[in-house]
């Protein structure tokens, strides 16, 4: 939560806050008066107690002032980060978060690190125009003849990059992705600049505006992997200025960073030259740089775009190759896809295997480097993970070592919304948004819709929730798969069809894809009769144990019926009657990653 938001929450309890921070003060009219932030009796410092200015304070003897977070910092001599943490505890607010998977990173060794060499100091000062104070603030050094840019956090060396003059680069391997420059950011800063390179961050500092730098430059995806590790640290800042290059990779990085850190607080900075260091070398005045910050704009709402912006996208639609997440069975790859920006409904009668089908799909995708998040209120988390692990193993009785290896392999690929019983729909959405922005989740699963805090007859609430999930999938460019029940009909001998999905008809209207999972009960009975008295199995009932009947697929209009054969031992669904279960993740120390799809 941003510092200003916390201060606003505190202002609603200003009477209690001032008595906590300044117990020796007293009320004088509409203000709380005290000698100073140190708390002695007096009248130099005043805090507004009422009206729109509630919580605003000023020390008339020093000229200091601000909001209640600033007062908390001044009274308790804390950094902004620690003051925000204490204030949240005081307010009883627990910030929403999903703990990241534990991952081991390397740390740079300090062997060979020395004071900055004269040749490096000369290059920085003469060619790059970086101020000596800036070089000291960022604690640059020399290591084995290379110019060293240390990535420090709270005094610890997290990572390092190196430059051999004039233009050779390297970095320490397997280090935690993080931002460069925390050592130069003031503890009470309420805004921060993020640049595309270390020298750009230092150029801003030379101008008088301390800045950070991304570790891997422009572009998206893995290049912005630092967001997950720095997400909490950046949460307190009211404004984040993005001063990246104006080229394609820079703009791609701007969009991804702003979307994940919050468009409402990110400002796009446009400079007269390529980057901040180029401006410094070309002697752009500090006033112009300050104006660039002042004029920085937010990214327009994603809903508001001129039609001309879609020129390339319109042509791409004419030549587009249909793409999306593929199901485990190769024969489905041209028939059914889970596309980014779409929502799918997986419906079926009780006991027809819809949860098991979804489990196999998720298991297959996670073993092919697709990040998934499952909200299963149908089973406890260890139970559904156990069922999925058996499917991944492809054997009815996997060993303990094999199961432990599978679960470890899922680290960084699979997240669980861990709640027992029903969960409130809005809480699910909040956690999903967080997970998408922080961990870049590609597939979200809800199993099932009736466990999302609705009464059985609350059709309007269920419809609204599916609509919100559809909006979430579209805006975040991810896929949401929703498991739903069918209404009880005349029996189970025939597929029920789209109109039998339990709840409002608007649920299937809003979904992009609707699949009915139908278990072939007539075939099961016929096989039992055949085993008992050799009664022939009628051809008309089909020979597959399960069918995925696609009842709607908005993207293509294709509505195939996909036959699958269920293996009871592994609970895998197979693509043909003569297929046998196969492991999705061979038991090895380092599981291999192969192209998505095609495990059975």
Coordinates of C-alpha atoms in Angstrom, one line a residue:
X1 CA 0.0 0.0 0.0
X2 CA 1.3 3.4 -0.9
X3 CA 2.5 5.8 1.9
X4 CA -0.1 8.4 1.0
X5 CA -2.9 5.8 1.2
X6 CA -1.7 4.8 4.6
X7 CA -1.6 8.4 5.7
X8 CA -5.1 8.9 4.5
X9 CA -6.2 5.9 6.6
X10 CA -4.4 7.3 9.6
X11 CA -6.1 10.7 9.2
X12 CA -9.5 9.1 9.9
X13 CA -8.0 8.2 13.3
X14 CA -6.0 11.4 13.8
X15 CA -6.9 11.9 17.5
X16 CA -5.6 8.5 18.4
X17 CA -2.5 8.8 16.3
X18 CA -1.3 12.2 17.8
X19 CA -1.9 10.9 21.3
X20 CA 0.3 7.9 20.4
X21 CA 3.1 9.8 18.8
X22 CA 3.0 13.0 20.8
X23 CA 1.5 12.1 24.3
X24 CA 2.8 15.3 25.9
X25 CA 0.9 17.5 23.5
X26 CA -2.5 19.1 24.1
X27 CA -5.5 20.2 22.0
X28 CA -5.6 23.9 21.1
X29 CA -8.7 24.7 19.1
X30 CA -8.7 22.4 16.0
X31 CA -5.1 21.4 16.4
X32 CA -2.8 19.2 18.5
X33 CA 0.1 21.3 19.8
X34 CA 3.5 20.2 21.0
X35 CA 7.0 21.6 21.1
X36 CA 8.5 19.4 18.3
X37 CA 8.6 16.0 16.8
X38 CA 10.7 14.9 19.8
X39 CA 7.5 15.2 21.9
X40 CA 8.3 17.9 24.5
X41 CA 5.5 20.2 25.6
X42 CA 5.2 23.4 23.7
X43 CA 3.4 24.9 20.7
X44 CA 5.7 25.1 17.7
X45 CA 4.4 21.9 16.1
X46 CA 0.7 21.7 15.2
X47 CA -1.4 18.9 13.7
X48 CA -4.8 19.6 12.1
X49 CA -7.4 17.4 13.8
X50 CA -10.5 18.2 11.7
X51 CA -11.7 18.8 8.1
X52 CA -9.9 18.2 4.8
X53 CA -6.6 18.9 6.4
X54 CA -6.9 16.4 9.2
X55 CA -3.5 14.8 9.8
X56 CA -1.5 17.6 8.1
X57 CA 1.2 18.9 10.4
X58 CA 3.8 21.7 10.4
X59 CA 6.7 22.6 12.7
X60 CA 6.8 26.4 12.4
X61 CA 10.3 26.5 14.0
X62 CA 12.0 24.2 11.5
X63 CA 9.7 24.5 8.4
X64 CA 9.1 20.7 8.4
X65 CA 5.7 19.3 7.7
X66 CA 3.7 16.8 5.8
X67 CA 1.1 14.0 6.4
X68 CA 0.8 11.5 9.3
X69 CA 3.3 9.1 7.8
X70 CA 5.8 11.9 7.7
X71 CA 5.0 12.6 11.3
X72 CA 5.4 9.0 12.2
X73 CA 8.8 9.0 10.6
X74 CA 9.9 12.2 12.4
X75 CA 8.6 11.2 15.8
X76 CA 10.0 7.7 15.8
X77 CA 13.1 8.3 13.7
X78 CA 12.1 5.6 11.2
X79 CA 12.6 5.1 7.5
X80 CA 9.6 5.5 5.3
X81 CA 9.4 1.7 4.9
X82 CA 9.5 1.0 8.6
X83 CA 7.0 3.8 9.4
X84 CA 4.6 2.4 6.9
X85 CA 4.9 -1.1 8.4
X86 CA 4.3 0.2 11.9
X87 CA 1.3 2.3 10.7
X88 CA -0.3 -0.7 9.0
X89 CA 0.1 -2.7 12.2
X90 CA -1.5 0.2 14.1
X91 CA -4.4 0.3 11.7
X92 CA -4.8 -3.5 11.8
X93 CA -4.3 -3.9 8.1
X94 CA -2.6 -7.0 6.7
X95 CA -1.4 -6.4 3.2
X96 CA -2.5 -9.1 0.7
X97 CA 0.4 -11.2 -0.5
X98 CA 1.3 -14.6 -1.8
X99 CA 4.6 -15.7 -0.5
X100 CA 7.0 -16.4 -3.4
X101 CA 8.4 -19.8 -3.9
X102 CA 11.7 -20.3 -2.1
X103 CA 14.5 -20.0 -4.6
X104 CA 18.2 -20.1 -4.0
X105 CA 20.3 -17.3 -5.6
X106 CA 24.0 -16.9 -5.8
X107 CA 25.7 -13.8 -4.3
X108 CA 28.8 -12.1 -5.9
X109 CA 32.0 -12.7 -4.2
X110 CA 34.0 -9.7 -3.0
X111 CA 37.4 -11.0 -3.9
X112 CA 39.3 -8.6 -6.1
X113 CA 37.0 -5.7 -5.4
X114 CA 39.0 -2.5 -4.9
X115 CA 38.5 1.3 -4.8
X116 CA 37.5 2.7 -8.1
X117 CA 40.5 2.8 -10.4
X118 CA 41.7 6.2 -11.8
X119 CA 40.9 5.2 -15.4
X120 CA 37.4 4.4 -14.4
X121 CA 36.9 7.6 -12.5
X122 CA 38.2 9.6 -15.4
X123 CA 35.9 7.8 -17.9
X124 CA 32.9 8.4 -15.7
X125 CA 33.7 12.0 -15.0
X126 CA 35.0 13.1 -18.4
X127 CA 33.1 11.0 -20.9
X128 CA 29.9 10.3 -19.0
X129 CA 29.8 13.6 -17.0
X130 CA 28.9 11.7 -13.8
X131 CA 29.5 13.8 -10.7
X132 CA 31.9 12.5 -8.1
X133 CA 29.2 12.7 -5.4
X134 CA 27.1 10.4 -7.5
X135 CA 29.9 7.9 -8.0
X136 CA 30.4 7.8 -4.3
X137 CA 26.6 7.5 -3.6
X138 CA 26.3 4.4 -5.9
X139 CA 29.5 3.0 -4.5
X140 CA 31.1 2.0 -7.8
X141 CA 34.3 0.0 -7.6
X142 CA 36.9 -1.8 -9.7
X143 CA 37.3 -5.5 -9.8
X144 CA 40.1 -7.3 -11.7
X145 CA 40.3 -4.4 -14.2
X146 CA 36.5 -4.2 -14.8
X147 CA 34.3 -1.3 -13.7
X148 CA 31.9 -2.7 -11.2
X149 CA 28.3 -1.6 -10.7
X150 CA 27.2 -3.1 -7.3
X151 CA 23.5 -4.0 -6.8
X152 CA 23.1 -3.3 -3.1
X153 CA 20.0 -3.7 -0.9
X154 CA 20.2 -2.8 2.8
X155 CA 24.0 -2.9 2.5
X156 CA 24.1 -6.5 1.1
X157 CA 25.6 -7.2 -2.3
X158 CA 22.8 -8.9 -4.2
X159 CA 24.2 -8.8 -7.7
X160 CA 26.8 -7.0 -9.8
X161 CA 27.4 -6.0 -13.4
X162 CA 30.8 -5.2 -15.0
X163 CA 32.0 -3.1 -17.9
X164 CA 35.4 -3.4 -19.5
X165 CA 36.2 -0.1 -21.3
X166 CA 35.3 0.8 -23.8
X167 CA 32.3 -1.6 -24.3
X168 CA 32.5 -5.1 -23.0
X169 CA 30.0 -6.3 -20.5
X170 CA 29.4 -9.2 -18.1
X171 CA 27.5 -10.0 -14.9
X172 CA 27.6 -12.5 -12.1
X173 CA 25.6 -15.6 -12.8
X174 CA 22.5 -16.9 -11.0
X175 CA 22.0 -13.8 -8.9
X176 CA 18.7 -12.5 -7.7
X177 CA 17.1 -10.1 -10.2
X178 CA 16.9 -6.7 -8.5
X179 CA 17.1 -3.0 -9.1
X180 CA 20.4 -1.1 -9.2
X181 CA 20.8 2.0 -6.9
X182 CA 18.9 1.4 -3.7
X183 CA 22.0 2.7 -1.9
X184 CA 21.4 6.1 -3.3
X185 CA 17.7 6.4 -2.5
X186 CA 16.8 8.5 0.6
X187 CA 14.9 6.7 3.3
X188 CA 12.1 9.3 3.3
X189 CA 11.6 9.4 -0.5
X190 CA 8.0 9.2 -1.6
X191 CA 8.7 8.9 -5.3
X192 CA 11.4 7.1 -7.3
X193 CA 12.7 7.1 -10.9
X194 CA 13.4 3.9 -12.7
X195 CA 15.7 3.9 -15.7
X196 CA 16.9 1.4 -18.3
X197 CA 20.6 1.5 -17.4
X198 CA 23.0 2.1 -14.5
X199 CA 24.5 5.2 -16.1
X200 CA 21.1 6.7 -16.7
X201 CA 20.2 6.3 -13.0
X202 CA 23.5 8.0 -12.1
X203 CA 22.9 10.7 -14.6
X204 CA 19.6 11.5 -12.9
X205 CA 21.4 11.6 -9.6
X206 CA 23.9 14.0 -11.0
X207 CA 21.0 16.3 -11.9
X208 CA 19.8 16.0 -8.3
X209 CA 17.2 13.3 -8.7
X210 CA 18.3 9.9 -7.3
X211 CA 17.2 7.0 -9.5
X212 CA 17.2 3.2 -9.8
X213 CA 17.8 1.1 -12.9
X214 CA 16.4 -2.2 -14.2
X215 CA 19.0 -4.9 -14.5
X216 CA 18.3 -6.2 -18.0
X217 CA 17.3 -3.2 -20.0
X218 CA 14.1 -2.9 -22.1
X219 CA 11.7 -5.6 -23.4
X220 CA 9.2 -7.7 -21.5
X221 CA 8.9 -11.2 -20.0
X222 CA 12.0 -12.5 -18.2
X223 CA 13.8 -9.2 -18.6
X224 CA 11.4 -7.7 -16.1
X225 CA 11.7 -10.6 -13.7
X226 CA 12.9 -8.2 -11.0
X227 CA 9.3 -7.0 -10.5
X228 CA 8.5 -10.1 -8.4
X229 CA 11.5 -9.6 -6.1
X230 CA 11.1 -5.9 -5.7
X231 CA 7.3 -5.7 -5.7
X232 CA 6.9 -5.3 -1.9
X233 CA 9.8 -2.8 -1.7
X234 CA 8.3 -0.5 -4.3
X235 CA 4.8 -0.7 -2.8
X236 CA 5.3 2.3 -0.5
X237 CA 6.1 4.8 -3.3
X238 CA 3.3 7.2 -4.3
X239 CA 4.8 7.9 -7.7
X240 CA 7.2 5.8 -9.9
X241 CA 8.7 7.7 -12.8
X242 CA 9.6 5.4 -15.7
X243 CA 12.5 7.0 -17.6
X244 CA 13.2 4.3 -20.2
X245 CA 14.4 4.6 -23.8
X246 CA 11.6 5.6 -26.3
X247 CA 12.3 2.7 -28.6
X248 CA 10.2 -0.5 -29.0
X249 CA 11.9 -2.5 -26.2
X250 CA 11.7 0.6 -23.9
X251 CA 8.0 1.1 -24.5
X252 CA 7.3 -2.6 -24.1
X253 CA 9.0 -2.4 -20.7
X254 CA 7.0 0.7 -19.8
X255 CA 3.8 -1.1 -20.4
X256 CA 4.7 -4.2 -18.5
X257 CA 6.1 -2.3 -15.5
X258 CA 3.2 0.1 -15.3
X259 CA 0.6 -2.7 -15.6
X260 CA 2.2 -4.8 -12.8
X261 CA 3.2 -1.9 -10.5
X262 CA 0.0 0.0 -11.1
X263 CA -0.8 2.4 -13.9
X264 CA -2.3 4.9 -11.5
X265 CA 1.1 5.7 -9.9
X266 CA 3.5 5.1 -12.8
X267 CA 4.4 8.2 -14.9
X268 CA 6.1 8.0 -18.3
X269 CA 9.0 10.4 -18.7
X270 CA 9.9 11.7 -22.2
X271 CA 13.4 13.3 -22.6
X272 CA 14.8 15.4 -25.4
X273 CA 17.5 12.8 -26.2
X274 CA 17.8 9.0 -26.1
X275 CA 18.2 8.7 -22.3
X276 CA 19.3 10.6 -19.2
X277 CA 23.0 10.0 -19.7
X278 CA 22.8 11.3 -23.3
X279 CA 21.0 14.4 -21.9
X280 CA 23.8 14.9 -19.4
X281 CA 26.5 14.5 -22.0
X282 CA 24.7 17.0 -24.3
X283 CA 24.4 19.5 -21.4
X284 CA 20.6 19.6 -21.2
X285 CA 19.9 22.0 -18.3
X286 CA 18.6 20.7 -15.0
X287 CA 15.5 22.8 -15.4
X288 CA 14.6 20.9 -18.6
X289 CA 15.0 17.6 -16.8
X290 CA 12.9 18.7 -13.9
X291 CA 10.2 19.8 -16.4
X292 CA 10.3 16.3 -18.0
X293 CA 9.5 14.9 -14.6
X294 CA 6.8 17.5 -14.0
X295 CA 5.2 16.7 -17.4
X296 CA 5.4 13.0 -17.1
X297 CA 2.1 11.4 -18.0
X298 CA 0.3 8.2 -17.0
X299 CA -0.4 5.5 -19.5
X300 CA -3.9 6.1 -20.9
X301 CA -6.6 3.7 -19.7
X302 CA -6.3 0.5 -21.7
X303 CA -10.0 1.0 -22.8
X304 CA -9.3 4.3 -24.5
X305 CA -7.4 4.0 -27.8
X306 CA -7.7 5.6 -31.2
X307 CA -8.8 3.2 -33.9
X308 CA -5.7 4.0 -35.9
X309 CA -3.6 2.4 -33.2
X310 CA -5.0 -0.9 -34.3
X311 CA -3.8 -0.8 -37.9
X312 CA -1.1 -3.5 -37.5
X313 CA -3.3 -5.5 -35.2
X314 CA -6.2 -5.5 -37.7
X315 CA -4.0 -6.9 -40.5
X316 CA -2.5 -9.4 -38.0
X317 CA -6.0 -10.8 -37.5
X318 CA -6.2 -11.6 -41.2
X319 CA -3.0 -13.5 -41.0
X320 CA -3.0 -14.7 -37.4
X321 CA -2.2 -18.3 -36.5
X322 CA -4.5 -19.4 -33.7
X323 CA -2.5 -19.7 -30.5
X324 CA -3.1 -20.6 -26.9
X325 CA -2.4 -23.2 -24.2
X326 CA -2.8 -26.7 -25.6
X327 CA -4.4 -29.6 -23.8
X328 CA -2.3 -32.8 -23.1
X329 CA -3.7 -34.8 -26.0
X330 CA -2.1 -34.1 -29.4
X331 CA -5.3 -34.8 -31.3
X332 CA -6.9 -31.7 -29.6
X333 CA -4.2 -29.2 -30.6
X334 CA -6.0 -28.0 -33.7
X335 CA -9.5 -28.3 -32.2
X336 CA -9.4 -26.6 -28.8
X337 CA -7.1 -24.0 -27.2
X338 CA -7.1 -22.1 -23.9
X339 CA -6.4 -18.6 -25.3
X340 CA -5.0 -15.6 -23.3
X341 CA -7.7 -13.1 -22.6
X342 CA -10.5 -15.7 -22.6
X343 CA -12.6 -17.6 -20.1
X344 CA -13.7 -21.2 -20.3
X345 CA -16.5 -23.1 -18.5
X346 CA -15.8 -26.8 -17.8
X347 CA -19.2 -28.3 -16.8
X348 CA -20.4 -31.7 -16.0
X349 CA -22.6 -33.8 -13.7
X350 CA -21.4 -35.0 -10.3
X351 CA -18.9 -37.8 -10.7
X352 CA -18.3 -37.3 -14.4
X353 CA -14.6 -36.3 -14.0
X354 CA -14.5 -32.6 -14.7
X355 CA -12.1 -31.9 -11.8
X356 CA -9.8 -34.8 -12.8
X357 CA -9.7 -33.5 -16.4
X358 CA -8.8 -30.0 -15.3
X359 CA -6.2 -31.5 -12.9
X360 CA -4.5 -33.4 -15.8
X361 CA -4.5 -30.3 -18.0
X362 CA -2.9 -28.2 -15.2
X363 CA -0.4 -30.9 -14.4
X364 CA 0.7 -31.2 -18.1
X365 CA 1.0 -27.4 -18.5
X366 CA 3.0 -26.9 -15.4
X367 CA 5.5 -29.5 -16.5
X368 CA 5.9 -27.6 -19.7
X369 CA 6.9 -24.2 -18.2
X370 CA 3.4 -22.7 -18.0
X371 CA 2.6 -20.9 -14.7
X372 CA -0.7 -21.9 -13.2
X373 CA -2.8 -20.9 -10.1
X374 CA -5.5 -23.2 -8.8
X375 CA -8.3 -22.2 -6.5
X376 CA -9.8 -25.6 -5.5
X377 CA -12.5 -25.3 -2.9
X378 CA -13.6 -28.8 -3.9
X379 CA -10.6 -30.5 -2.2
X380 CA -8.1 -29.5 0.4
X381 CA -4.9 -28.3 -1.2
X382 CA -2.8 -31.4 -0.2
X383 CA -5.5 -33.7 -1.6
X384 CA -5.8 -32.1 -5.1
X385 CA -2.0 -31.8 -5.3
X386 CA -1.8 -35.6 -4.4
X387 CA -4.3 -36.4 -7.2
X388 CA -2.4 -34.3 -9.7
X389 CA 1.0 -35.7 -8.6
X390 CA -0.3 -39.2 -9.4
X391 CA -1.4 -38.1 -12.8
X392 CA 2.0 -36.5 -13.4
X393 CA 3.8 -39.6 -12.3
X394 CA 1.7 -41.8 -14.6
X395 CA 1.8 -44.7 -12.3
X396 CA -0.7 -45.9 -9.7
X397 CA 1.8 -46.2 -6.9
X398 CA 4.6 -43.7 -7.2
X399 CA 7.4 -43.8 -4.6
X400 CA 7.8 -41.2 -1.9
X401 CA 11.0 -39.9 -3.6
X402 CA 9.2 -39.6 -6.9
X403 CA 6.3 -37.6 -5.4
X404 CA 8.6 -35.3 -3.5
X405 CA 10.6 -34.7 -6.7
X406 CA 7.4 -33.9 -8.6
X407 CA 6.2 -31.4 -5.9
X408 CA 9.6 -29.8 -5.8
X409 CA 9.6 -29.5 -9.6
X410 CA 6.3 -27.6 -9.4
X411 CA 8.0 -24.8 -7.4
X412 CA 7.8 -21.6 -9.4
X413 CA 5.2 -23.1 -11.8
X414 CA 2.1 -23.8 -9.7
X415 CA 0.5 -21.7 -7.0
X416 CA -2.5 -22.7 -4.8
X417 CA -5.3 -20.4 -3.5
X418 CA -5.3 -22.2 -0.2
X419 CA -8.6 -22.0 1.5
X420 CA -10.9 -24.6 3.1
X421 CA -14.5 -24.6 2.0
X422 CA -16.1 -21.6 0.3
X423 CA -14.2 -18.4 -0.6
X424 CA -15.6 -14.9 -1.3
X425 CA -15.6 -14.0 -4.9
X426 CA -14.0 -10.6 -4.4
X427 CA -11.2 -12.1 -2.4
X428 CA -10.5 -14.6 -5.2
X429 CA -10.3 -11.8 -7.7
X430 CA -7.9 -9.7 -5.5
X431 CA -5.5 -12.6 -5.1
X432 CA -5.7 -13.5 -8.8
X433 CA -4.8 -9.9 -9.8
X434 CA -1.9 -10.0 -7.4
X435 CA -0.7 -13.3 -8.6
X436 CA -1.0 -12.3 -12.3
X437 CA 1.0 -9.1 -11.8
X438 CA 3.6 -10.5 -9.5
X439 CA 4.1 -14.0 -10.9
X440 CA 2.8 -13.6 -14.5
X441 CA 0.4 -16.5 -14.1
X442 CA -0.9 -17.8 -17.5
X443 CA -3.8 -20.0 -16.4
X444 CA -6.1 -19.6 -13.4
X445 CA -8.5 -22.4 -12.4
X446 CA -11.6 -22.1 -10.1
X447 CA -13.0 -25.5 -8.9
X448 CA -15.8 -24.8 -8.6
X449 CA -18.2 -21.9 -9.1
X450 CA -20.7 -23.0 -6.4
X451 CA -17.9 -22.7 -3.8
X452 CA -17.3 -19.0 -4.4
X453 CA -19.6 -17.7 -1.6
X454 CA -22.9 -17.7 -3.5
X455 CA -26.3 -19.1 -2.4
X456 CA -27.6 -21.8 -4.8
X457 CA -30.2 -19.5 -6.1
X458 CA -28.0 -16.4 -6.4
X459 CA -27.8 -16.5 -10.1
X460 CA -27.3 -12.7 -10.4
X461 CA -24.2 -12.9 -8.1
X462 CA -22.8 -15.9 -10.0
X463 CA -23.3 -14.0 -13.3
X464 CA -21.6 -10.9 -12.0
X465 CA -18.6 -12.9 -10.8
X466 CA -18.2 -14.7 -14.1
X467 CA -18.4 -11.3 -15.8
X468 CA -15.7 -10.0 -13.5
X469 CA -13.5 -13.0 -14.2
X470 CA -14.0 -12.5 -18.0
X471 CA -12.9 -8.9 -17.6
X472 CA -9.9 -9.9 -15.5
X473 CA -8.8 -12.5 -18.1
X474 CA -9.2 -10.0 -21.0
X475 CA -7.5 -7.0 -19.2
X476 CA -4.6 -9.1 -17.8
X477 CA -4.2 -11.2 -21.0
X478 CA -4.5 -14.5 -19.1
X479 CA -6.9 -17.5 -19.2
X480 CA -9.5 -18.4 -16.5
X481 CA -11.0 -21.9 -16.4
X482 CA -14.1 -22.3 -14.3
X483 CA -15.5 -25.7 -13.2
X484 CA -19.3 -25.7 -13.0
X485 CA -22.0 -28.2 -12.2
X486 CA -24.9 -29.3 -14.3
X487 CA -28.5 -29.1 -13.2
X488 CA -30.1 -32.4 -12.3
X489 CA -32.0 -33.7 -15.3
X490 CA -33.8 -36.9 -16.3
X491 CA -30.6 -38.9 -16.0
X492 CA -26.9 -39.3 -17.0
X493 CA -27.3 -41.4 -20.1
X494 CA -27.0 -38.5 -22.5
X495 CA -24.9 -35.3 -22.4
X496 CA -27.0 -32.5 -20.9
X497 CA -25.9 -29.6 -23.2
X498 CA -25.1 -26.0 -22.7
X499 CA -28.5 -24.9 -21.4
X500 CA -28.1 -27.3 -18.4
X501 CA -25.1 -25.6 -16.9
X502 CA -26.1 -24.8 -13.3
X503 CA -26.8 -21.1 -12.7
X504 CA -27.8 -18.1 -14.8
X505 CA -27.8 -18.6 -18.6
X506 CA -25.6 -15.5 -18.7
X507 CA -22.7 -17.6 -17.4
X508 CA -22.3 -19.5 -20.6
X509 CA -23.2 -16.4 -22.6
X510 CA -20.1 -14.5 -21.2
X511 CA -17.7 -17.4 -21.4
X512 CA -15.6 -17.7 -24.6
X513 CA -15.5 -21.5 -24.5
X514 CA -17.9 -24.0 -22.9
X515 CA -17.0 -27.7 -22.5
X516 CA -19.1 -30.5 -21.1
X517 CA -17.3 -33.4 -19.5
X518 CA -19.5 -36.4 -20.0
X519 CA -18.8 -39.8 -18.5
X520 CA -20.2 -42.6 -20.7
X521 CA -22.3 -44.4 -18.1
X522 CA -24.2 -46.5 -20.8
X523 CA -20.9 -47.9 -21.9
X524 CA -19.9 -48.8 -18.4
X525 CA -23.2 -50.7 -17.8
X526 CA -22.8 -52.4 -21.2
X527 CA -19.3 -53.5 -20.4
X528 CA -20.5 -54.9 -17.0
X529 CA -23.2 -56.9 -18.9
X530 CA -20.7 -58.2 -21.4
X531 CA -18.4 -59.4 -18.6
X532 CA -21.3 -61.0 -16.8
X533 CA -23.1 -62.8 -19.7
X534 CA -21.4 -61.8 -22.9
X535 CA -24.2 -59.4 -24.0
X536 CA -22.8 -57.5 -27.0
X537 CA -21.9 -53.8 -26.5
X538 CA -24.1 -51.7 -28.9
X539 CA -22.2 -49.6 -31.3
X540 CA -24.5 -46.6 -30.8
X541 CA -23.2 -45.8 -27.3
X542 CA -19.7 -45.2 -28.4
X543 CA -16.5 -46.8 -27.2
X544 CA -14.8 -44.0 -25.2
X545 CA -15.2 -43.7 -21.5
X546 CA -15.3 -39.9 -21.4
X547 CA -16.2 -37.2 -24.0
X548 CA -15.2 -33.6 -24.0
X549 CA -18.1 -32.0 -25.8
X550 CA -17.2 -28.5 -26.9
X551 CA -20.5 -26.6 -26.8
X552 CA -19.1 -23.2 -27.6
X553 CA -15.8 -21.8 -28.9
X554 CA -16.2 -18.2 -29.8
X555 CA -12.7 -17.8 -31.5
X556 CA -13.2 -20.4 -34.2
X557 CA -16.8 -21.7 -34.0
X558 CA -15.4 -25.3 -33.8
X559 CA -17.5 -27.5 -31.5
X560 CA -15.9 -31.0 -31.6
X561 CA -16.6 -34.0 -29.4
X562 CA -13.3 -35.3 -28.1
X563 CA -13.2 -39.0 -27.0
X564 CA -10.9 -39.9 -24.1
X565 CA -10.2 -43.2 -22.3
X566 CA -10.0 -43.1 -18.5
X567 CA -7.2 -45.1 -16.7
X568 CA -8.4 -45.8 -13.1
X569 CA -4.9 -46.6 -11.7
X570 CA -3.3 -43.2 -12.7
X571 CA -6.6 -41.3 -13.2
X572 CA -5.1 -40.1 -16.5
X573 CA -7.4 -39.6 -19.5
X574 CA -5.8 -41.2 -22.6
X575 CA -6.2 -40.1 -26.2
X576 CA -6.9 -43.6 -27.6
X577 CA -8.1 -47.0 -26.3
X578 CA -4.7 -48.6 -27.0
X579 CA -2.6 -45.9 -25.3
X580 CA -1.0 -46.4 -21.9
X581 CA -0.3 -43.9 -19.2
X582 CA 3.0 -42.0 -19.5
X583 CA 4.9 -39.9 -17.0
X584 CA 4.6 -36.2 -17.6
X585 CA 7.8 -35.6 -15.6
X586 CA 10.4 -38.3 -15.8
X587 CA 12.0 -39.0 -12.4
X588 CA 15.4 -37.2 -12.6
X589 CA 17.4 -34.6 -10.6
X590 CA 16.7 -31.9 -13.2
X591 CA 13.4 -32.5 -15.0
X592 CA 13.6 -31.7 -18.7
X593 CA 11.3 -29.0 -20.2
X594 CA 9.7 -30.0 -23.5
X595 CA 7.2 -28.2 -25.8
X596 CA 3.7 -27.8 -24.4
X597 CA 1.3 -30.7 -25.1
X598 CA 1.5 -34.3 -26.1
X599 CA 2.0 -36.2 -22.9
X600 CA -0.5 -38.9 -23.8

